[in-house]
Amino acid sequence: NAGVTQTPKFQVLKTGQSMTLQCAQDMNHNSMYWYRQDPGMGLRLIYYSASEGTTDKGEVPNGYNVSRLNKREFSLRLESAAPSQTSVYFCASSPPDRVFRGNQPQHFGDGTRLSIL
Amino acid sequence: KQEVTQIPAALSVPEGENLVLNCSFTDSAIYNLQWFRQDPGKGLTSLLLIQSSQREQTSGRLNASLDKSSGRSTLYIAASQPGDSATYLCAVKETSGSRLTFGEGTQLTVNP
């Protein structure tokens, strides 16, 4: 049972570099999410995708782009990394809210620890 | 804007003690409230989800209660064990399709 798999687990970038964080889930979930976790700020939603082919901004979308490649995969891209984007990034998935009336918990990956120098 | 607060930020107890973790939220019109556990270097694991119409949920030694009118939830852990050491986060959902708003968590250490 892999659940939600994130790659890479660790990454160090220089300011201005770009990279893509990968996320895949094998639970046949429709909804997928990207969060960042920072000390003193808790988890904040960056982008989410309610279903394949749709994406929406969350609380802190600036500086990021996402792609819902198919039902399994949801990637997060930093086009020009900045030190303020140093964080731990989590991907999560859940069954569709419209089917389960929003009462299904989200399942999280183990995170990508990203440092930008 | 919904805000979720968890107090205390850290808690250390001896093994076997019963304990309560607190979560408060500013807007009582929530859809559900969820408790998660996070181990160091890991993602979040869902523990309990309480729907707005419910007052409590139980799973093993864990019991979560919800008082919407006062904007509070508690997570009760009975007979704590060292394996319970982790950070516990609560999150609220305001509508069926809305995002989760997380608290910053309570870091629990259970000492043998």
CSV table of C-alpha atoms in Angstrom, one decimal:
chain,number,residue,atom,x,y,z
A,1,ASN,CA,0.0,0.0,0.0
A,2,ALA,CA,2.0,3.0,-1.3
A,3,GLY,CA,-0.7,5.6,-0.7
A,4,VAL,CA,0.7,9.0,-1.6
A,5,THR,CA,4.3,9.1,-2.9
A,6,GLN,CA,6.3,12.2,-3.2
A,7,THR,CA,9.7,12.7,-5.0
A,8,PRO,CA,12.3,13.9,-4.2
A,9,LYS,CA,12.4,13.6,-0.4
A,10,PHE,CA,15.1,16.3,-0.2
A,11,GLN,CA,16.3,19.0,-2.5
A,12,VAL,CA,18.7,22.0,-2.3
A,13,LEU,CA,18.3,24.7,-4.9
A,14,LYS,CA,20.0,28.0,-5.7
A,15,THR,CA,17.9,31.2,-6.0
A,16,GLY,CA,16.4,31.4,-9.5
A,17,GLN,CA,16.6,27.7,-10.3
A,18,SER,CA,13.5,25.9,-11.2
A,19,MET,CA,12.2,22.4,-10.3
A,20,THR,CA,9.2,20.2,-10.2
A,21,LEU,CA,7.9,18.3,-7.2
A,22,GLN,CA,6.2,15.1,-8.1
A,23,CYS,CA,3.2,13.5,-6.4
A,24,ALA,CA,1.4,10.3,-7.2
A,25,GLN,CA,-1.4,8.4,-5.4
A,26,ASP,CA,-2.7,4.9,-6.0
A,27,MET,CA,-6.0,5.1,-4.1
A,28,ASN,CA,-8.1,6.2,-7.1
A,29,HIS,CA,-8.8,9.5,-5.3
A,30,ASN,CA,-10.3,12.4,-7.4
A,31,SER,CA,-9.0,15.3,-5.2
A,32,MET,CA,-5.3,16.2,-4.7
A,33,TYR,CA,-3.7,19.0,-2.8
A,34,TRP,CA,-0.3,20.7,-2.3
A,35,TYR,CA,0.6,22.2,1.1
A,36,ARG,CA,3.6,23.9,2.6
A,37,GLN,CA,4.5,23.6,6.2
A,38,ASP,CA,6.5,26.3,7.9
A,39,PRO,CA,7.4,26.9,11.6
A,40,GLY,CA,4.9,29.2,13.2
A,41,MET,CA,2.6,29.1,10.2
A,42,GLY,CA,1.2,25.6,10.2
A,43,LEU,CA,0.1,23.9,7.0
A,44,ARG,CA,-1.1,26.2,4.2
A,45,LEU,CA,-2.8,25.2,1.0
A,46,ILE,CA,-0.9,26.2,-2.2
A,47,TYR,CA,-3.1,24.6,-4.9
A,48,TYR,CA,-5.6,21.9,-5.2
A,49,SER,CA,-7.3,19.8,-7.9
A,50,ALA,CA,-10.8,18.6,-7.3
A,51,SER,CA,-10.7,16.3,-10.3
A,52,GLU,CA,-8.6,15.4,-13.3
A,53,GLY,CA,-8.3,18.4,-15.6
A,54,THR,CA,-9.1,21.1,-12.9
A,55,THR,CA,-6.9,23.1,-10.6
A,56,ASP,CA,-7.6,25.9,-8.2
A,57,LYS,CA,-5.5,28.3,-6.2
A,58,GLY,CA,-5.3,27.9,-2.4
A,59,GLU,CA,-4.1,30.3,0.2
A,60,VAL,CA,-0.5,30.9,-1.0
A,61,PRO,CA,-0.3,30.2,-4.8
A,62,ASN,CA,2.2,33.0,-5.7
A,63,GLY,CA,5.4,31.6,-7.2
A,64,TYR,CA,4.0,28.2,-7.9
A,65,ASN,CA,2.3,26.4,-10.8
A,66,VAL,CA,0.7,23.0,-10.8
A,67,SER,CA,-0.3,20.3,-13.4
A,68,ARG,CA,-2.8,17.5,-12.9
A,69,LEU,CA,-1.2,15.2,-15.3
A,70,ASN,CA,-3.8,12.4,-14.9
A,71,LYS,CA,-5.9,11.1,-12.1
A,72,ARG,CA,-2.9,9.7,-10.2
A,73,GLU,CA,-0.4,12.5,-10.6
A,74,PHE,CA,-0.3,16.1,-9.4
A,75,SER,CA,3.0,18.1,-9.8
A,76,LEU,CA,4.1,21.4,-8.3
A,77,ARG,CA,6.5,23.6,-10.1
A,78,LEU,CA,8.7,26.4,-8.9
A,79,GLU,CA,9.7,28.4,-11.9
A,80,SER,CA,12.2,30.7,-10.2
A,81,ALA,CA,13.0,29.6,-6.7
A,82,ALA,CA,13.3,32.1,-3.9
A,83,PRO,CA,14.6,31.7,-0.3
A,84,SER,CA,11.1,32.4,1.0
A,85,GLN,CA,10.0,29.1,-0.6
A,86,THR,CA,12.3,27.1,1.7
A,87,SER,CA,9.8,24.8,3.3
A,88,VAL,CA,8.5,21.3,3.7
A,89,TYR,CA,6.0,20.5,0.9
A,90,PHE,CA,3.2,17.9,1.4
A,91,CYS,CA,1.0,16.4,-1.2
A,92,ALA,CA,-2.4,14.9,-0.1
A,93,SER,CA,-5.3,13.2,-1.8
A,94,SER,CA,-8.9,12.4,-0.8
A,95,PRO,CA,-12.1,11.0,-2.3
A,96,PRO,CA,-14.3,13.6,-4.0
A,97,ASP,CA,-16.1,16.0,-1.7
A,98,ARG,CA,-19.2,15.9,-3.9
A,99,VAL,CA,-19.6,12.2,-3.4
A,100,PHE,CA,-18.7,11.9,0.3
A,101,ARG,CA,-20.1,15.3,1.3
A,102,GLY,CA,-16.6,16.4,2.3
A,103,ASN,CA,-16.4,13.9,5.2
A,104,GLN,CA,-13.5,11.8,4.1
A,105,PRO,CA,-10.0,12.6,5.5
A,106,GLN,CA,-7.1,13.5,3.4
A,107,HIS,CA,-4.1,11.1,3.0
A,108,PHE,CA,-0.7,12.7,3.1
A,109,GLY,CA,2.7,11.8,1.6
A,110,ASP,CA,5.9,12.0,3.6
A,111,GLY,CA,6.9,15.4,2.2
A,112,THR,CA,9.7,17.0,0.2
A,113,ARG,CA,12.2,19.1,2.3
A,114,LEU,CA,13.2,22.0,0.0
A,115,SER,CA,16.0,24.4,0.8
A,116,ILE,CA,16.7,27.4,-1.4
A,117,LEU,CA,20.0,29.2,-0.9
B,1,LYS,CA,-11.1,34.4,8.3
B,2,GLN,CA,-11.1,31.2,10.2
B,3,GLU,CA,-8.2,30.8,12.7
B,4,VAL,CA,-7.3,27.6,14.5
B,5,THR,CA,-5.3,27.6,17.7
B,6,GLN,CA,-3.8,24.7,19.6
B,7,ILE,CA,-2.6,25.1,23.2
B,8,PRO,CA,-0.2,24.1,24.5
B,9,ALA,CA,2.4,24.1,21.8
B,10,ALA,CA,4.3,21.3,23.6
B,11,LEU,CA,3.4,18.9,26.3
B,12,SER,CA,5.6,16.3,28.2
B,13,VAL,CA,3.9,13.6,30.3
B,14,PRO,CA,5.0,10.4,32.0
B,15,GLU,CA,3.8,7.1,30.5
B,16,GLY,CA,0.4,6.0,31.6
B,17,GLU,CA,-1.1,9.4,32.2
B,18,ASN,CA,-4.4,10.4,30.6
B,19,LEU,CA,-4.1,13.7,28.7
B,20,VAL,CA,-6.1,16.3,26.8
B,21,LEU,CA,-5.1,18.3,23.8
B,22,ASN,CA,-7.0,21.4,23.0
B,23,CYS,CA,-8.1,23.0,19.7
B,24,SER,CA,-10.1,26.2,19.3
B,25,PHE,CA,-11.5,27.9,16.2
B,26,THR,CA,-12.8,31.4,15.7
B,27,ASP,CA,-15.8,30.7,13.4
B,28,SER,CA,-18.2,28.2,14.8
B,29,ALA,CA,-19.9,27.5,11.4
B,30,ILE,CA,-17.7,24.6,10.6
B,31,TYR,CA,-18.6,21.5,8.5
B,32,ASN,CA,-16.2,19.1,10.2
B,33,LEU,CA,-13.1,19.0,12.4
B,34,GLN,CA,-10.3,16.6,12.0
B,35,TRP,CA,-7.4,15.5,14.2
B,36,PHE,CA,-4.1,14.3,12.6
B,37,ARG,CA,-0.9,12.9,14.0
B,38,GLN,CA,2.5,13.8,12.5
B,39,ASP,CA,5.6,11.9,13.3
B,40,PRO,CA,9.1,13.5,12.8
B,41,GLY,CA,10.0,13.6,9.1
B,42,LYS,CA,6.7,12.1,8.1
B,43,GLY,CA,3.4,13.3,6.7
B,44,LEU,CA,0.1,13.6,8.5
B,45,THR,CA,-2.0,10.6,9.4
B,46,SER,CA,-5.8,11.1,10.0
B,47,LEU,CA,-6.9,10.0,13.5
B,48,LEU,CA,-10.5,11.1,13.9
B,49,LEU,CA,-13.0,13.2,11.9
B,50,ILE,CA,-16.0,14.7,13.7
B,51,GLN,CA,-18.9,15.9,11.5
B,52,SER,CA,-20.6,19.1,12.6
B,53,SER,CA,-23.7,17.2,13.7
B,54,GLN,CA,-21.6,14.9,16.0
B,55,ARG,CA,-20.4,15.6,19.5
B,56,GLU,CA,-17.6,13.1,19.7
B,57,GLN,CA,-15.7,10.3,17.9
B,58,THR,CA,-13.7,7.4,19.5
B,59,SER,CA,-11.0,5.2,18.2
B,60,GLY,CA,-9.2,2.9,20.6
B,61,ARG,CA,-7.6,5.0,23.3
B,62,LEU,CA,-8.5,8.3,21.5
B,63,ASN,CA,-11.6,10.3,22.0
B,64,ALA,CA,-12.3,13.6,20.3
B,65,SER,CA,-15.1,15.9,21.3
B,66,LEU,CA,-16.6,18.9,19.5
B,67,ASP,CA,-18.4,21.9,20.9
B,68,LYS,CA,-19.3,24.1,18.0
B,69,SER,CA,-21.0,26.8,20.0
B,70,SER,CA,-17.9,27.5,22.0
B,71,GLY,CA,-15.5,26.9,19.1
B,72,ARG,CA,-13.6,24.1,20.8
B,73,SER,CA,-12.5,20.5,20.4
B,74,THR,CA,-10.5,18.3,22.6
B,75,LEU,CA,-8.5,15.1,21.9
B,76,TYR,CA,-8.3,12.8,24.9
B,77,ILE,CA,-5.6,10.2,25.0
B,78,ALA,CA,-6.0,7.5,27.6
B,79,ALA,CA,-3.2,5.6,29.2
B,80,SER,CA,-0.5,7.4,27.2
B,81,GLN,CA,2.4,5.4,25.8
B,82,PRO,CA,5.9,6.4,24.5
B,83,GLY,CA,4.6,5.5,21.0
B,84,ASP,CA,2.1,8.3,21.3
B,85,SER,CA,4.9,10.8,21.1
B,86,ALA,CA,4.2,12.9,18.0
B,87,THR,CA,2.8,16.3,16.9
B,88,TYR,CA,-1.0,16.4,16.9
B,89,LEU,CA,-2.8,18.8,14.6
B,90,CYS,CA,-6.4,19.8,14.3
B,91,ALA,CA,-8.0,21.2,11.2
B,92,VAL,CA,-11.5,22.6,10.4
B,93,LYS,CA,-13.4,22.5,7.2
B,94,GLU,CA,-16.0,25.3,6.8
B,95,THR,CA,-18.1,23.8,4.0
B,96,SER,CA,-18.3,20.5,2.2
B,97,GLY,CA,-16.1,21.6,-0.6
B,98,SER,CA,-13.8,24.0,1.2
B,99,ARG,CA,-10.1,23.7,2.2
B,100,LEU,CA,-8.9,22.7,5.6
B,101,THR,CA,-7.6,25.3,8.0
B,102,PHE,CA,-4.9,23.8,10.3
B,103,GLY,CA,-3.7,24.7,13.7
B,104,GLU,CA,0.1,24.7,14.4
B,105,GLY,CA,-0.1,21.6,16.4
B,106,THR,CA,0.8,20.3,19.9
B,107,GLN,CA,4.1,18.4,20.2
B,108,LEU,CA,3.5,15.6,22.7
B,109,THR,CA,6.3,13.7,24.4
B,110,VAL,CA,5.4,10.6,26.5
B,111,ASN,CA,8.3,9.7,28.8
B,112,PRO,CA,8.9,6.0,29.8
